[in-house]
Amino acid sequence: MKNILIVALLFVSNAIGATALQDYFLSGKITDKQTGKTLSGATVFFSDLKLGTITNKDGEYKISIPQGSHVVEVSYMGYATQVQTITIQAATTINFIMNSTVVEAGDVMVTSFLRATSSRRTPTPVTIIKKDELFRGISTNLIDALSKVPGVSQVSTGPAISKPIIRGLGYNRVVVMHDGIRQEGQQWGDEHGVEIDEYNVQRTEVLKVPASLIYGSDALAGVINIISNAPVAEGVTKGNVFTNYQSNNGLFGRHIDFASNKKGLFWGVNTSMKDAGDYKNKYDGEVFNSRFNERSGSAYVGVEKKWGSTQFTYSNFYQNLGIVEGERDETGAFIQTGGSTGKFKPAIPMQKIQHTKYTLDNTIKFGADRLKATIGLQRNQRMEFGNEENLKERELYFDLQTINYSLQYLVAEKNNWKNTYGINGMQQTNTNRGLETLIPDYKSFEIGAFHYTQYRTAKTQWSGGFRVDQKQMSFIDPATDPNRCPVGMACILIYREPVPTKKTFNNISGAIGVAHDLNESTTIKFNLARGFRAPNLAELSSYGAHEGTNRFEYGNSALRSEKSLQLDAGIEWSNAHLSIAGNLFYNTVRDYIFYQKLTGVNGADSIINQENEDGSVDELYAFAFKQSNAHLYGAELNVDIHPHPLDWLHIENSISLIKAQFDQPIDGSKNLPGIPSARWLTELRFDLFKGANAVRNSALSIQLDNNFAQNNAFTGYNTETNTPAYHLINMGYSTNIMRKQKVLFQVSLIAQNLTDVAYQNHLNRLKYTAENMATGRMGVFNMGRNFSIKVNVPLVF
């Protein structure tokens, strides 16, 4: 860290003496293509420069930017976003004409590839979800909201815990970035969610390809890039007051934020709260202990000057949630446990999570070049409680501390080439502070160096690069740790050979891709990427009971890094009234890591009997981590019809298909575990009152969510069972209430699972809880009918 700080200081001292580029004014007018009317409040934003402005009451804008080539995004609610690359060498006037009748999911800005890039010119499949789309949708957490994206699904443990799955791969195979920092919070666990405030998210980018080239280990399946604390436009001070109520579990959410940007000084502050009771469905009634509470907040401050910019961000996320065990009596009623003090207070067993993060993000200009230096400090404290006699006793307590670092040098575009050189990685220390140990105390260090390049012509854009990585880990084998069982604690000590306590993994990754415009309407894309993932500590060295999953887990110190090679091919075609996007992919994964149930000598499930302090015995299924080569392939299709002359009508269909198999059968089954079923989403949306005075930009939607049967489960060692198909009907209505041409407040009304279907998603972990002896049904079902109302009041000062 000392050496990194010295290098950073040298860069800062050099930057002070660097020659600054001349700034010039870019100005113009933004109008409606059909009517010619000016658009007041449209946004002009330069992501790489962290500069933006909005149009005045006459639809005019003016902003000072440095000379050179820049990517600009122009957006306005209800209109197709425009992304253009512009070159500024003098004072320039550019007028933008926006179209409200084309399909709105057109060209948008992507920031996940180090520089702002047009989504149309990006070779890889990427989906962008903006804040207004999250507002119109219904979800109990952020990942639940993203699971509507084709190719994205979720592993869920009740409404509070969701983990992202991209094209059949999840856990440590998906990197979650949050405001430029890789989110680290024990993501290896089934019941460990993503510790990010859903209500404060401004936009999310989903990359559905191996992205180890830029993000290193764990980006084997892709990246979810979440932006929350982004500066507002220059000269703007604004805020929001938001609330959400959901009927099924009584969820009550509230959020407030304020932000300002004046003369290069920008800041923001926000806070959110959620409280929810037990959710309900037609078969289970109220699912005991699925209740949860969330408290989160963040603040940032920064400056934007001619020499560059710096931004400091602080965030804190707290969650208290119950763990659903699913145990029932002979009548089928859930067995109640103690510890709860109210409808919204979780009972035993439960989890408490505290995630604190500090980020310092700097950009220093060297003429037209830029140096980006980011450092982040994170602390994730995850505690599990399971003793009704002592509610404060922490059976498991993982204390993970992470230092993230990133240094990137972005060379200015020259002869249509953009080159970026970078170093990034992290250092982690995990300490067990609970009574039991599932994974050992450990330290790890990761570092990777890469070169990423982009080349563009009038119709074609190439991108690619290569990267080298090393990850080192050191730990104590829990099977031989003399401190594993504290005095007075009943532990299971099962002999095994000691495992190595130091591991080093080296990897090389890379990618090459091309996007080519056949004409103004059609773009074809191809991408080949190699990704990797080093085994995590849970896979290498687990040795103990994991109450949150009802498992006794055995690690495997002989595991090797996973290596993937994925080929993507895509086509996008659109005109004024129709948009079609299709993607095919084939992914081979060498040394794919998975866990499987262990069987006893009699062929039945291997069960570990763990004795508790009170003399009771818990029966835990034995699981172990294994490896085998595998391959995954599939397709995604999105068709959005916006027929003329019915410009107010959208008919959107999205289809996701995936097949995943081992190269060789595992206990008679070739299918990979954790693979989502095929899905077909159909939505009819009616856009109403676009130009009205009192009620504007209304949207009425009807959605049919078809989830097909998953008959290709991993049945080896009785690990998974097949899942039947189900179909859900959802409805929604959202609108803006106006006063004097300004938004007074926004409303979103949603009805989810309108016909109250009782179903189990294939990736619902509660599917494998105990059998209901009164009905013969296995496990717990997903949420039933749910009505939601969201209200957002924008504040402009």
Tab-separated table of C-alpha atoms in Angstrom, residues 140-143 176-179 181-184 193-202 204 224-229 272 274 294-297 315-319 353 355 357 378:
chain	number	residue	atom	x	y	z
A	140	THR	CA	-38.217	-7.117	-3.195
A	141	ASN	CA	-34.529	-6.511	-3.893
A	142	LEU	CA	-32.268	-5.304	-6.691
A	143	ILE	CA	-31.306	-8.699	-8.124
A	176	VAL	CA	-20.851	-7.130	-9.045
A	177	MET	CA	-19.363	-3.655	-9.408
A	178	HIS	CA	-20.795	-0.795	-7.372
A	179	ASP	CA	-19.709	2.775	-8.086
A	181	ILE	CA	-15.581	-0.876	-6.732
A	182	ARG	CA	-15.981	-4.648	-6.814
A	183	GLN	CA	-18.575	-5.595	-4.183
A	184	GLU	CA	-17.141	-8.164	-1.758
A	193	GLY	CA	-27.245	-11.638	-1.056
A	194	VAL	CA	-25.890	-8.433	-2.592
A	195	GLU	CA	-25.535	-5.636	-0.043
A	196	ILE	CA	-26.661	-2.677	-2.190
A	197	ASP	CA	-29.545	-0.256	-1.634
A	198	GLU	CA	-32.070	-0.910	-4.411
A	199	TYR	CA	-33.794	2.446	-3.975
A	200	ASN	CA	-30.635	4.466	-4.628
A	201	VAL	CA	-29.590	2.784	-7.901
A	202	GLN	CA	-29.433	5.186	-10.866
A	204	THR	CA	-27.370	-0.886	-13.988
A	224	ILE	CA	-23.317	-6.468	-13.138
A	225	ASN	CA	-22.190	-2.842	-12.991
A	226	ILE	CA	-24.345	-0.759	-10.620
A	227	ILE	CA	-24.120	3.034	-10.480
A	228	SER	CA	-25.712	4.747	-7.478
A	229	ASN	CA	-23.793	7.864	-6.452
A	272	SER	CA	-33.329	4.136	2.774
A	274	LYS	CA	-37.290	-1.442	4.361
A	294	GLU	CA	-32.969	-3.126	5.857
A	295	ARG	CA	-31.285	0.176	6.703
A	296	SER	CA	-28.862	1.839	4.341
A	297	GLY	CA	-27.367	5.205	3.560
A	315	SER	CA	-21.956	3.827	2.143
A	316	ASN	CA	-23.408	1.597	4.830
A	317	PHE	CA	-25.856	-1.289	4.397
A	318	TYR	CA	-27.521	-3.167	7.273
A	319	GLN	CA	-29.855	-6.132	6.938
A	353	ILE	CA	-25.265	-8.218	7.812
A	355	HIS	CA	-21.504	-3.773	4.991
A	357	LYS	CA	-17.565	0.880	2.193
A	378	GLN	CA	-14.826	-2.534	2.567
